[in-house]
């Protein structure tokens, strides 16, 4: 856009796109930067890596550049809690093993239109995975690169145990590897633990995605079938998707980008309780941790032997709204129909969707809201949690962007009641001291049960 300033006879220019090919170049030699000066490159300068770079020493902070090129035979490693931010394209002239994003590291791009070339390796460490007949764990994966083979990613997983989610009947089915040999960007997959390991003791492994880093606009088809069952009480529309980038992403911004298509809720699978042949609504426990506009709540877990409310179970984890690299998750589509699409982009308007905010698969939410968590510890030391929050934008009625129903009515499950719904998360309008929330529990057997408040935030952590 051009605008004439007649008083000073100047031409003013706005909305200019700078060609990265003409940007100044800084080269990393392995010991320092060369170029116009020896300072680190900026967002207006291209970084060329002609030596080993691992964000250590004087380089132990995030780096933001205009463009990135890694020379063949040279190694770049992005470790945990570090980010390489690139405005435009990424070029790797090596074999992909030389450019590594480690667990907790982030490779972020700004321009959706940038086209990358050359492969990278994105790593994800997982721990405590079981593969015994009484406890075969599954992991929900999504690839941050293009070109990674499904079978090569987890070679010990049987071919018929690499699953995709079938929305019309809420069942998993095997991926047809002959016609879909590679990860599809934005699609989520469920992989069984690998055979031959994790039998005597749980195993840990660093899984590796290798391929061209995904960037910019990625669309994934989703759908919603008509409800079925008695009085159409089996609700459909659940789709398994995933983070398609070699960086963390904000679910809040992903939802804002797709709020006409999906509800503001994400379900993250855990392996807390094993039930053979778990499909559809046949889950023996609430094995999903849940996040929505009110906040997050952990999946069912076990308590310490003493069931001490002040000593919560060490494996209780809560989603914080950050979807990490490689993570698959479930969303629910709002409207009936096939061929609908959710979009992934680097940014939602001017707000980043790809972020370097620290996040694990499940961690404590840092944003203070007026809310609190309640937990029920059963006679068998099983812990079920629920969340009650008073949130801007929510009402006292049911709305799926702020309320989350139980996935199933399992033993000792703990919930709040709203109309005829049993909720794991209940979001409400601004707090009124006269407000009452009705609670419920599905008690399995006689014994001592404990209800305890935990993690009060906002006004509930300040005297209310």
Short mmCIF file of C-alpha atoms in Angstrom, two decimals:
data_model
loop_
_atom_site.label_atom_id
_atom_site.label_comp_id
_atom_site.label_asym_id
_atom_site.label_seq_id
_atom_site.Cartn_x
_atom_site.Cartn_y
_atom_site.Cartn_z
CA UNK A 1 0.00 0.00 0.00
CA UNK A 2 1.35 3.39 -1.01
CA UNK A 3 0.47 6.68 0.62
CA UNK A 4 1.67 10.12 -0.50
CA UNK A 5 2.81 12.51 2.22
CA UNK A 6 2.33 15.85 0.47
CA UNK A 7 3.78 17.96 3.29
CA UNK A 8 7.20 16.30 3.08
CA UNK A 9 7.00 14.84 -0.40
CA UNK A 10 7.86 11.32 0.87
CA UNK A 11 6.55 7.94 -0.23
CA UNK A 12 5.61 5.67 2.67
CA UNK A 13 5.56 1.90 2.21
CA UNK A 14 3.64 -0.63 4.31
CA UNK A 15 3.21 -4.43 4.25
CA UNK A 16 6.56 -5.14 2.61
CA UNK A 17 7.74 -8.75 2.24
CA UNK A 18 11.51 -8.98 2.34
CA UNK A 19 13.14 -11.55 0.03
CA UNK A 20 15.24 -13.75 2.29
CA UNK A 21 17.55 -14.51 -0.64
CA UNK A 22 18.91 -10.97 -0.40
CA UNK A 23 19.31 -11.02 3.38
CA UNK A 24 22.69 -10.51 5.02
CA UNK A 25 24.46 -13.76 5.86
CA UNK A 26 26.12 -14.82 9.10
CA UNK A 27 28.14 -18.06 9.15
CA UNK A 28 28.77 -20.21 12.20
CA UNK A 29 32.24 -21.74 12.02
CA UNK A 30 32.01 -23.95 15.09
CA UNK A 31 33.57 -21.36 17.38
CA UNK A 32 31.92 -18.10 16.36
CA UNK A 33 30.01 -16.07 13.79
CA UNK A 34 31.54 -14.43 10.73
CA UNK A 35 29.99 -11.77 8.55
CA UNK A 36 29.59 -8.02 8.71
CA UNK A 37 30.31 -8.32 12.45
CA UNK A 38 30.78 -11.18 14.90
CA UNK A 39 27.42 -10.74 16.62
CA UNK A 40 24.76 -13.44 16.44
CA UNK A 41 22.46 -13.22 13.41
CA UNK A 42 19.15 -11.43 13.81
CA UNK A 43 15.69 -12.02 12.36
CA UNK A 44 16.82 -10.06 9.27
CA UNK A 45 19.90 -12.17 8.65
CA UNK A 46 20.42 -15.65 7.23
CA UNK A 47 22.27 -18.17 9.41
CA UNK A 48 24.59 -20.64 7.70
CA UNK A 49 25.90 -23.43 9.94
CA UNK A 50 29.34 -24.58 8.79
CA UNK A 51 30.31 -26.10 12.13
CA UNK A 52 28.82 -27.91 15.11
CA UNK A 53 26.12 -25.87 16.89
CA UNK A 54 24.30 -27.06 20.02
CA UNK A 55 23.15 -23.91 21.85
CA UNK A 56 25.89 -24.25 24.48
CA UNK A 57 28.40 -21.84 25.96
CA UNK A 58 27.88 -18.26 24.80
CA UNK A 59 25.11 -19.54 22.47
CA UNK A 60 22.98 -20.99 25.29
CA UNK A 61 19.88 -18.93 24.45
CA UNK A 62 17.19 -19.13 21.77
CA UNK A 63 18.18 -18.00 18.28
CA UNK A 64 15.98 -16.11 15.80
CA UNK A 65 17.08 -15.78 12.18
CA UNK A 66 15.64 -14.89 8.77
CA UNK A 67 16.65 -18.12 7.05
CA UNK A 68 18.58 -21.24 8.03
CA UNK A 69 21.02 -23.41 6.06
CA UNK A 70 23.01 -26.33 7.47
CA UNK A 71 26.00 -27.50 5.43
CA UNK A 72 26.58 -31.18 4.69
CA UNK A 73 28.61 -32.94 7.37
CA UNK A 74 27.89 -30.20 9.94
CA UNK A 75 25.76 -30.83 13.02
CA UNK A 76 23.04 -28.66 14.56
CA UNK A 77 21.28 -29.84 17.75
CA UNK A 78 18.34 -28.06 19.40
CA UNK A 79 18.29 -29.34 23.00
CA UNK A 80 15.46 -29.24 25.54
CA UNK A 81 14.29 -25.75 26.52
CA UNK A 82 15.90 -24.14 23.47
CA UNK A 83 14.29 -22.86 20.27
CA UNK A 84 15.54 -22.01 16.80
CA UNK A 85 13.10 -19.51 15.27
CA UNK A 86 13.28 -19.13 11.49
CA UNK A 87 11.22 -16.53 9.63
CA UNK A 88 11.54 -18.17 6.23
CA UNK A 89 12.83 -21.45 4.81
CA UNK A 90 15.04 -24.14 6.29
CA UNK A 91 17.62 -25.94 4.16
CA UNK A 92 19.64 -28.93 5.30
CA UNK A 93 22.32 -30.18 2.93
CA UNK A 94 23.13 -33.12 5.21
CA UNK A 95 21.52 -36.55 5.60
CA UNK A 96 18.98 -35.57 8.29
CA UNK A 97 20.93 -37.17 11.13
CA UNK A 98 22.99 -33.98 11.38
CA UNK A 99 20.05 -31.69 12.24
CA UNK A 100 18.33 -32.88 15.42
CA UNK A 101 15.48 -31.46 17.51
CA UNK A 102 15.78 -33.22 20.85
CA UNK A 103 12.91 -33.91 23.27
CA UNK A 104 11.77 -30.54 24.62
CA UNK A 105 13.47 -28.55 21.85
CA UNK A 106 11.57 -26.44 19.31
CA UNK A 107 12.14 -25.61 15.64
CA UNK A 108 9.69 -22.79 14.87
CA UNK A 109 8.91 -21.04 11.58
CA UNK A 110 7.02 -17.78 11.04
CA UNK A 111 6.12 -17.56 7.35
CA UNK A 112 3.48 -20.08 6.23
CA UNK A 113 4.67 -19.88 2.61
CA UNK A 114 8.27 -20.94 3.30
CA UNK A 115 9.19 -24.21 1.55
CA UNK A 116 11.78 -26.36 3.33
CA UNK A 117 14.29 -28.75 1.76
CA UNK A 118 16.34 -31.55 3.28
CA UNK A 119 15.50 -33.79 6.23
CA UNK A 120 15.82 -33.28 9.97
CA UNK A 121 15.40 -35.66 12.94
CA UNK A 122 12.88 -34.84 15.66
CA UNK A 123 13.17 -36.93 18.84
CA UNK A 124 10.64 -37.79 21.54
CA UNK A 125 11.61 -39.71 24.69
CA UNK A 126 8.88 -41.88 26.24
CA UNK A 127 9.19 -43.79 29.50
CA UNK A 128 7.60 -46.61 31.49
CA UNK A 129 6.00 -48.38 28.51
CA UNK A 130 4.63 -51.86 29.23
CA UNK A 131 4.19 -54.74 26.80
CA UNK A 132 2.96 -57.66 28.91
CA UNK A 133 -0.22 -59.62 28.32
CA UNK A 134 -1.96 -57.87 31.21
CA UNK A 135 -0.83 -54.37 30.25
CA UNK A 136 -0.05 -53.50 26.61
CA UNK A 137 0.38 -49.76 26.37
CA UNK A 138 -0.55 -47.59 23.41
CA UNK A 139 0.83 -44.19 22.44
CA UNK A 140 -0.87 -41.53 20.31
CA UNK A 141 1.62 -40.17 17.77
CA UNK A 142 1.64 -37.52 15.03
CA UNK A 143 4.64 -36.79 12.81
CA UNK A 144 6.35 -33.37 12.74
CA UNK A 145 7.97 -34.20 9.39
CA UNK A 146 6.99 -35.46 5.94
CA UNK A 147 8.40 -38.77 4.73
CA UNK A 148 8.59 -40.79 7.95
CA UNK A 149 7.45 -44.39 7.49
CA UNK A 150 4.95 -45.77 9.98
CA UNK A 151 6.56 -49.19 10.27
CA UNK A 152 10.11 -47.83 10.40
CA UNK A 153 9.13 -45.46 13.21
CA UNK A 154 8.18 -48.26 15.62
CA UNK A 155 9.50 -51.46 14.04
CA UNK A 156 8.55 -53.69 16.96
CA UNK A 157 4.85 -52.75 16.80
CA UNK A 158 2.91 -55.45 14.91
CA UNK A 159 1.56 -54.25 11.57
CA UNK A 160 -2.03 -54.80 12.67
CA UNK A 161 -1.48 -52.78 15.85
CA UNK A 162 -0.76 -49.46 14.15
CA UNK A 163 -4.22 -47.97 14.44
CA UNK A 164 -6.27 -45.11 13.09
CA UNK A 165 -9.55 -43.94 14.61
CA UNK A 166 -12.82 -44.72 12.85
CA UNK A 167 -15.22 -41.92 13.70
CA UNK A 168 -18.58 -43.50 12.67
CA UNK A 169 -18.35 -46.36 15.20
CA UNK A 170 -15.75 -45.01 17.67
CA UNK A 171 -13.48 -48.01 17.07
CA UNK A 172 -9.83 -48.27 16.15
CA UNK A 173 -8.83 -50.11 12.99
CA UNK A 174 -5.48 -51.06 11.50
CA UNK A 175 -3.87 -48.61 9.09
CA UNK A 176 -3.58 -50.09 5.55
CA UNK A 177 0.21 -49.89 5.36
CA UNK A 178 0.26 -50.93 1.70
CA UNK A 179 -1.57 -47.76 0.68
CA UNK A 180 -0.57 -45.51 3.61
CA UNK A 181 3.05 -46.37 4.40
CA UNK A 182 3.97 -42.94 5.84
CA UNK A 183 2.59 -40.62 8.49
CA UNK A 184 0.02 -38.17 7.10
CA UNK A 185 0.62 -34.61 8.40
CA UNK A 186 -1.93 -33.62 11.04
CA UNK A 187 -3.28 -37.17 11.46
CA UNK A 188 -3.04 -39.02 14.76
CA UNK A 189 -2.11 -42.71 15.10
CA UNK A 190 -2.24 -45.17 18.00
CA UNK A 191 0.83 -47.45 18.23
CA UNK A 192 0.99 -50.47 20.49
CA UNK A 193 4.14 -51.01 22.56
CA UNK A 194 6.90 -52.81 20.66
CA UNK A 195 7.16 -56.58 20.89
CA UNK A 196 10.17 -58.13 22.55
CA UNK A 197 10.67 -55.34 25.06
CA UNK A 198 8.84 -54.00 28.11
CA UNK A 199 7.85 -57.55 29.11
CA UNK A 200 9.70 -57.93 32.41
CA UNK A 201 10.06 -54.22 33.15
CA UNK A 202 8.66 -51.10 31.48
CA UNK A 203 10.95 -49.72 28.78
CA UNK A 204 12.05 -46.25 27.78
CA UNK A 205 12.97 -45.27 24.25
CA UNK A 206 13.79 -42.16 22.24
CA UNK A 207 11.63 -42.39 19.13
CA UNK A 208 12.85 -40.55 16.04
CA UNK A 209 10.96 -38.87 13.21
CA UNK A 210 13.07 -38.25 10.11
CA UNK A 211 11.95 -36.21 7.13
CA UNK A 212 11.41 -32.70 5.78
CA UNK A 213 10.12 -30.45 8.61
CA UNK A 214 6.45 -29.59 8.18
CA UNK A 215 5.59 -25.90 7.95
CA UNK A 216 2.73 -23.53 7.32
CA UNK A 217 -0.77 -24.43 6.26
CA UNK A 218 -1.67 -28.09 6.87
CA UNK A 219 -5.27 -29.25 6.53
CA UNK A 220 -6.70 -32.44 7.97
CA UNK A 221 -10.11 -33.84 7.08
CA UNK A 222 -12.46 -34.54 10.00
CA UNK A 223 -16.10 -35.61 10.17
CA UNK A 224 -19.13 -36.19 12.34
CA UNK A 225 -21.65 -38.99 11.85
CA UNK A 226 -25.24 -39.00 13.16
CA UNK A 227 -25.62 -40.13 16.76
CA UNK A 228 -26.66 -43.75 17.24
CA UNK A 229 -27.94 -46.12 19.90
CA UNK A 230 -31.05 -46.06 22.02
CA UNK A 231 -32.60 -42.61 21.66
CA UNK A 232 -29.43 -41.72 19.68
CA UNK A 233 -27.50 -41.45 22.95
CA UNK A 234 -24.14 -42.53 21.52
CA UNK A 235 -22.57 -39.24 20.48
CA UNK A 236 -20.11 -39.21 17.56
CA UNK A 237 -17.74 -36.73 15.98
CA UNK A 238 -14.50 -37.79 17.69
CA UNK A 239 -11.41 -37.54 15.46
CA UNK A 240 -7.78 -38.45 16.21
CA UNK A 241 -5.49 -35.71 14.93
CA UNK A 242 -2.07 -34.44 16.04
CA UNK A 243 0.55 -31.71 16.19
CA UNK A 244 2.16 -31.63 12.70
CA UNK A 245 5.16 -29.43 13.56
CA UNK A 246 8.67 -29.90 15.03
CA UNK A 247 7.65 -27.42 17.74
CA UNK A 248 5.07 -27.24 20.49
CA UNK A 249 1.71 -25.71 19.62
CA UNK A 250 -0.95 -23.84 21.57
CA UNK A 251 -4.25 -25.72 21.63
CA UNK A 252 -6.02 -22.46 22.51
CA UNK A 253 -4.83 -20.84 19.27
CA UNK A 254 -5.54 -24.01 17.30
CA UNK A 255 -9.10 -23.92 18.61
CA UNK A 256 -9.50 -20.22 17.80
CA UNK A 257 -8.39 -21.01 14.25
CA UNK A 258 -10.96 -23.83 13.99
CA UNK A 259 -13.76 -22.80 16.36
CA UNK A 260 -16.40 -23.15 13.64
CA UNK A 261 -15.42 -26.80 13.16
CA UNK A 262 -14.48 -28.27 16.57
CA UNK A 263 -15.28 -27.83 20.25
CA UNK A 264 -12.74 -26.31 22.61
CA UNK A 265 -11.77 -29.66 24.12
CA UNK A 266 -8.80 -31.99 23.64
CA UNK A 267 -8.45 -35.53 24.99
CA UNK A 268 -4.95 -36.93 25.65
CA UNK A 269 -4.58 -40.69 26.07
CA UNK A 270 -2.72 -42.11 29.06
CA UNK A 271 -1.86 -45.69 29.97
CA UNK A 272 -2.86 -45.53 33.62
CA UNK A 273 -5.26 -48.48 33.54
CA UNK A 274 -5.22 -51.40 31.14
CA UNK A 275 -8.39 -53.04 29.85
CA UNK A 276 -8.04 -55.62 27.02
CA UNK A 277 -9.69 -54.71 23.70
CA UNK A 278 -10.67 -51.22 24.78
CA UNK A 279 -12.91 -49.80 22.09
CA UNK A 280 -15.66 -47.23 21.81
CA UNK A 281 -17.43 -46.69 25.11
CA UNK A 282 -16.02 -49.85 26.71
CA UNK A 283 -13.29 -48.18 28.74
CA UNK A 284 -12.86 -49.57 32.22
CA UNK A 285 -11.44 -46.27 33.51
CA UNK A 286 -11.28 -42.67 32.35
CA UNK A 287 -7.90 -42.99 30.69
CA UNK A 288 -8.00 -39.61 28.98
CA UNK A 289 -6.61 -36.43 30.46
CA UNK A 290 -8.81 -33.55 29.29
CA UNK A 291 -8.22 -29.91 28.40
CA UNK A 292 -10.78 -27.25 27.47
CA UNK A 293 -11.53 -23.55 27.88
CA UNK A 294 -11.88 -23.96 31.65
CA UNK A 295 -8.57 -25.79 32.13
CA UNK A 296 -7.23 -29.33 32.41
CA UNK A 297 -7.97 -32.40 34.50
CA UNK A 298 -5.88 -35.52 34.92
CA UNK A 299 -6.86 -39.03 33.95
CA UNK A 300 -7.75 -41.60 36.60
CA UNK A 301 -4.65 -42.70 38.49
CA UNK A 302 -3.56 -44.47 41.67
CA UNK A 303 -2.89 -42.92 45.06
CA UNK A 304 0.00 -43.65 47.42
CA UNK A 305 -0.57 -46.55 49.78
CA UNK A 306 -1.42 -44.20 52.66
CA UNK A 307 -4.02 -42.34 50.53
CA UNK A 308 -2.80 -39.10 52.04
CA UNK A 309 -4.62 -36.18 50.34
CA UNK A 310 -1.59 -33.95 50.88
CA UNK A 311 0.60 -36.45 49.06
CA UNK A 312 -0.99 -36.87 45.62
CA UNK A 313 0.04 -39.72 43.36
CA UNK A 314 3.34 -39.06 41.64
CA UNK A 315 1.97 -40.01 38.21
CA UNK A 316 -0.94 -37.57 38.32
CA UNK A 317 -0.44 -35.17 35.43
CA UNK A 318 -2.66 -32.45 34.00
CA UNK A 319 -2.76 -31.00 30.46
CA UNK A 320 -1.63 -27.37 30.27
CA UNK A 321 -2.90 -26.46 26.80
CA UNK A 322 0.49 -27.02 25.12
CA UNK A 323 0.58 -29.86 22.59
CA UNK A 324 4.13 -31.15 22.37
CA UNK A 325 6.10 -32.42 19.38
CA UNK A 326 4.85 -35.80 18.14
CA UNK A 327 1.63 -35.73 20.22
CA UNK A 328 -1.64 -37.14 18.87
CA UNK A 329 -4.93 -36.16 20.53
CA UNK A 330 -8.70 -36.37 20.06
CA UNK A 331 -11.08 -33.52 19.23
CA UNK A 332 -14.83 -33.51 18.57
CA UNK A 333 -16.39 -31.99 15.46
CA UNK A 334 -19.45 -29.78 15.99
CA UNK A 335 -21.54 -30.23 12.85
CA UNK A 336 -22.71 -33.31 10.95
CA UNK A 337 -20.99 -34.15 7.69
CA UNK A 338 -17.98 -35.57 5.88
CA UNK A 339 -15.04 -33.73 4.33
CA UNK A 340 -14.75 -30.96 6.92
CA UNK A 341 -11.25 -29.67 7.58
CA UNK A 342 -9.24 -28.37 10.50
CA UNK A 343 -6.32 -26.10 9.74
CA UNK A 344 -2.89 -25.88 11.27
CA UNK A 345 -0.90 -22.70 10.65
CA UNK A 346 2.20 -21.10 12.11
CA UNK A 347 0.09 -18.26 13.47
CA UNK A 348 -3.53 -17.43 14.20
CA UNK A 349 -3.56 -13.91 12.83
CA UNK A 350 -0.78 -12.16 14.72
CA UNK A 351 -0.75 -14.67 17.58
CA UNK A 352 1.69 -17.60 17.33
CA UNK A 353 0.22 -21.09 17.19
CA UNK A 354 3.69 -22.64 17.22
CA UNK A 355 5.32 -21.84 20.55
CA UNK A 356 8.41 -22.66 22.59
CA UNK A 357 6.47 -22.58 25.85
CA UNK A 358 7.73 -25.40 28.03
CA UNK A 359 5.42 -28.36 27.99
CA UNK A 360 5.41 -32.07 28.57
CA UNK A 361 2.73 -34.45 27.47
CA UNK A 362 0.94 -33.43 30.67
CA UNK A 363 1.94 -30.63 33.06
CA UNK A 364 0.46 -28.10 35.44
CA UNK A 365 -1.36 -25.10 33.92
CA UNK A 366 0.39 -21.86 34.86
CA UNK A 367 -2.38 -19.36 34.11
CA UNK A 368 -4.26 -18.34 37.26
CA UNK A 369 -8.04 -18.61 36.95
CA UNK A 370 -10.83 -18.78 39.52
CA UNK A 371 -11.00 -22.56 39.79
CA UNK A 372 -10.18 -25.59 41.90
CA UNK A 373 -9.72 -29.31 41.47
CA UNK A 374 -11.45 -31.95 43.61
CA UNK A 375 -10.31 -35.54 43.93
CA UNK A 376 -11.91 -38.71 45.23
CA UNK A 377 -9.55 -41.33 46.68
CA UNK A 378 -11.25 -44.70 46.84
CA UNK A 379 -10.86 -47.60 49.24
CA UNK A 380 -8.55 -49.18 46.64
CA UNK A 381 -6.42 -45.99 46.43
CA UNK A 382 -7.77 -45.06 42.99
CA UNK A 383 -7.78 -41.30 42.39
CA UNK A 384 -10.37 -39.61 40.17
CA UNK A 385 -10.24 -35.82 39.75
CA UNK A 386 -12.62 -33.18 38.49
CA UNK A 387 -12.34 -29.44 37.82
CA UNK A 388 -14.75 -26.64 38.74
CA UNK A 389 -13.96 -23.20 37.26
CA UNK A 390 -15.54 -19.76 37.01
CA UNK A 391 -14.37 -18.57 33.61
CA UNK A 392 -14.89 -15.48 31.46
CA UNK A 393 -17.11 -16.49 28.56
CA UNK A 394 -18.70 -19.47 30.30
CA UNK A 395 -22.28 -19.65 31.57
CA UNK A 396 -24.05 -21.75 34.17
CA UNK A 397 -25.54 -23.87 31.36
CA UNK A 398 -23.88 -26.69 29.42
CA UNK A 399 -21.47 -25.63 26.67
CA UNK A 400 -18.84 -27.99 25.38
CA UNK A 401 -16.17 -25.32 25.03
CA UNK A 402 -16.07 -25.07 28.85
CA UNK A 403 -17.74 -28.29 30.06
CA UNK A 404 -16.51 -31.85 29.48
CA UNK A 405 -18.62 -34.95 30.07
CA UNK A 406 -17.20 -38.21 31.35
CA UNK A 407 -16.03 -40.59 28.66
CA UNK A 408 -17.54 -43.49 30.63
CA UNK A 409 -19.09 -44.40 33.99
CA UNK A 410 -16.30 -46.46 35.51
CA UNK A 411 -15.80 -47.62 39.09
CA UNK A 412 -15.32 -44.85 41.67
CA UNK A 413 -15.55 -42.15 39.03
CA UNK A 414 -16.08 -38.63 40.46
CA UNK A 415 -18.07 -35.91 38.71
CA UNK A 416 -20.33 -32.87 38.97
CA UNK A 417 -23.92 -32.84 37.77
CA UNK A 418 -25.45 -30.33 35.37
CA UNK A 419 -28.99 -31.11 34.25
CA UNK A 420 -28.73 -34.78 33.18
CA UNK A 421 -25.01 -34.64 32.40
CA UNK A 422 -22.09 -35.99 34.42
CA UNK A 423 -19.13 -33.65 33.99
CA UNK A 424 -15.41 -34.11 34.51
CA UNK A 425 -14.91 -30.37 33.92
CA UNK A 426 -17.58 -27.79 34.69
CA UNK A 427 -17.04 -24.19 33.62
CA UNK A 428 -19.37 -21.60 35.11
CA UNK A 429 -20.01 -17.87 34.90
CA UNK A 430 -18.47 -15.36 37.34
CA UNK A 431 -18.39 -16.64 40.91
CA UNK A 432 -21.24 -15.88 43.31
CA UNK A 433 -20.80 -16.99 46.97
CA UNK A 434 -24.33 -18.44 46.93
CA UNK A 435 -23.53 -20.76 44.01
CA UNK A 436 -23.87 -24.52 44.59
CA UNK A 437 -22.44 -27.38 42.56
CA UNK A 438 -23.94 -30.86 42.87
CA UNK A 439 -21.37 -33.67 42.98
CA UNK A 440 -21.71 -37.38 42.30
CA UNK A 441 -19.63 -40.54 42.50
CA UNK A 442 -19.97 -44.12 41.30
CA UNK A 443 -18.96 -46.04 44.43
CA UNK A 444 -17.68 -49.56 43.75
CA UNK A 445 -17.57 -51.14 47.22
CA UNK A 446 -17.71 -50.47 50.94
CA UNK A 447 -14.70 -48.78 52.51
CA UNK A 448 -13.16 -45.46 53.42
CA UNK A 449 -13.29 -42.75 50.76
CA UNK A 450 -11.68 -39.32 50.87
CA UNK A 451 -12.76 -36.17 49.03
CA UNK A 452 -10.10 -33.47 48.98
CA UNK A 453 -9.63 -30.08 47.38
CA UNK A 454 -6.37 -29.50 45.53
CA UNK A 455 -4.69 -26.76 43.53
CA UNK A 456 -7.05 -23.85 44.35
CA UNK A 457 -6.37 -20.88 42.04
CA UNK A 458 -7.44 -17.26 41.75
CA UNK A 459 -9.95 -16.18 44.39
CA UNK A 460 -9.96 -19.70 45.87
CA UNK A 461 -6.27 -19.32 46.66
CA UNK A 462 -6.83 -15.90 48.21
CA UNK A 463 -9.27 -16.45 51.05
CA UNK A 464 -12.51 -17.44 49.30
#
